[in-house]
């Protein structure tokens, strides 16, 4: 029975580790740690299988209810609230329209090597070759408004 417990604990460790990697929610990592300790106990001669399971269950509960809240608090405290993405850098940019946008049709503008769909903020026509300001992002469309130019 001891030899079978080694394989059972290895399966528990691998499964809980795979679940943790796929979810990243700090839920099953505790079972991985408790499984590793139980795996170590399975190598002790005459350490019965039910005691290994009991150690696993108690240790999993202690680790989960003690360390998970602490790690979540630490993570919340050290995580930047206003993490900007590269897309946030586009908002506020001035771009040249390469295809007209109007109320019914999306226009286009090229930013770097990417051609973006452009939608007018107020439904007004954005002419081809006109310079517009990107004011928002909605899904995969950029929202733009005409730029008012002052005559000198």
XYZ file of C-alpha atoms in Angstrom:
152
model
C 0.000 0.000 0.000
C 2.904 2.369 0.725
C 4.111 2.139 -2.870
C 0.649 3.064 -4.172
C 0.547 6.113 -1.888
C 3.692 7.484 -3.551
C 1.887 7.466 -6.899
C -1.282 8.913 -5.410
C 0.625 11.810 -3.838
C 2.517 12.432 -7.066
C -0.820 12.586 -8.907
C -2.246 14.989 -6.303
C 0.817 17.224 -6.570
C 0.783 17.306 -10.372
C -2.979 17.877 -10.647
C -3.106 20.640 -8.050
C -0.056 22.311 -9.573
C -1.626 22.237 -13.047
C -4.855 23.698 -11.658
C -2.933 26.483 -9.913
C -0.960 27.307 -13.045
C -4.136 27.511 -15.108
C -6.102 29.629 -12.616
C -3.496 31.680 -10.703
C -5.983 32.213 -7.864
C -3.898 30.852 -4.963
C -6.395 28.071 -4.353
C -4.755 24.753 -5.149
C -1.117 25.619 -4.388
C -1.810 24.678 -0.763
C -2.789 21.162 -1.845
C 0.463 20.957 -3.787
C 2.468 21.806 -0.667
C 0.472 19.459 1.567
C 0.772 16.724 -1.075
C 4.544 17.154 -1.172
C 4.773 16.735 2.602
C 2.465 13.708 2.454
C 4.643 12.282 -0.313
C 7.629 12.594 2.009
C 5.677 10.839 4.777
C 4.843 7.956 2.424
C 8.552 7.023 2.394
C 8.593 6.522 6.168
C 8.234 2.802 6.951
C 5.020 1.850 8.777
C 3.464 5.326 8.336
C -0.094 4.194 7.531
C -2.012 5.529 4.532
C -4.916 6.960 6.550
C -2.478 9.022 8.650
C -0.963 10.421 5.458
C -4.439 11.439 4.270
C -5.201 12.992 7.658
C -1.949 14.983 7.582
C -2.752 16.089 4.029
C -6.267 17.260 4.934
C -5.246 19.117 8.104
C -2.195 20.695 6.522
C -4.152 21.767 3.417
C -6.751 23.463 5.607
C -4.176 25.215 7.770
C -2.185 26.449 4.771
C -5.294 27.550 2.862
C -7.007 29.419 5.697
C -3.834 30.911 7.174
C -1.593 31.891 4.298
C -4.048 32.567 1.454
C -5.639 35.642 3.107
C -2.180 36.970 3.983
C -0.901 36.522 0.434
C -4.025 38.091 -1.058
C -3.625 41.144 1.210
C 0.047 41.426 0.301
C -0.757 41.066 -3.392
C -3.473 43.732 -3.217
C -1.169 46.109 -1.345
C 1.741 45.717 -3.761
C -0.230 45.617 -6.984
C -0.388 48.850 -8.943
C -3.975 50.022 -9.267
C -3.421 52.186 -12.350
C -1.484 49.806 -14.527
C -1.493 51.290 -17.997
C -1.311 49.117 -21.044
C 0.191 50.001 -24.385
C -3.332 50.711 -25.622
C -3.670 53.483 -23.037
C -0.782 55.251 -24.757
C -2.901 55.602 -27.912
C -5.530 57.719 -26.159
C -4.572 61.352 -26.674
C -2.574 60.680 -29.853
C -3.130 62.649 -33.029
C -3.420 60.511 -36.145
C -4.109 61.027 -39.831
C -7.225 59.378 -41.245
C -6.496 57.067 -44.187
C -10.163 56.227 -44.816
C -13.185 58.436 -44.117
C -15.426 57.709 -41.132
C -19.029 58.827 -40.889
C -22.121 57.954 -38.901
C -22.707 54.691 -40.779
C -19.153 53.599 -41.629
C -15.951 53.061 -39.732
C -12.874 54.858 -40.942
C -9.254 53.838 -40.668
C -6.006 55.285 -39.393
C -2.539 53.816 -39.242
C -0.616 53.873 -35.968
C 2.832 52.394 -36.318
C 2.373 49.323 -38.506
C -1.233 48.691 -37.449
C -4.332 49.941 -39.246
C -7.067 50.691 -36.710
C -10.797 51.071 -37.216
C -11.852 54.590 -36.274
C -15.278 55.693 -35.130
C -16.251 59.320 -34.741
C -17.015 60.382 -31.175
C -20.069 62.466 -32.159
C -21.016 60.771 -35.427
C -19.502 63.599 -37.455
C -17.601 62.920 -40.657
C -13.862 62.430 -40.270
C -12.347 63.075 -43.702
C -9.521 61.137 -45.316
C -6.123 62.827 -44.576
C -7.682 64.793 -41.711
C -5.810 64.875 -38.384
C -7.967 63.571 -35.514
C -7.411 63.037 -31.802
C -7.990 59.608 -30.268
C -10.188 60.122 -27.191
C -11.151 56.552 -26.208
C -11.036 52.877 -27.082
C -14.168 50.729 -27.409
C -13.338 47.094 -28.003
C -11.158 47.026 -31.117
C -12.215 50.478 -32.355
C -10.607 53.815 -31.618
C -12.932 56.721 -30.905
C -11.732 59.988 -32.416
C -12.808 63.588 -32.627
C -11.991 66.310 -35.098
C -9.207 68.649 -34.211
C -10.104 72.283 -34.228
C -7.345 74.267 -35.835
C -7.002 77.953 -35.112
C -6.201 80.223 -38.014
C -3.272 82.585 -37.492
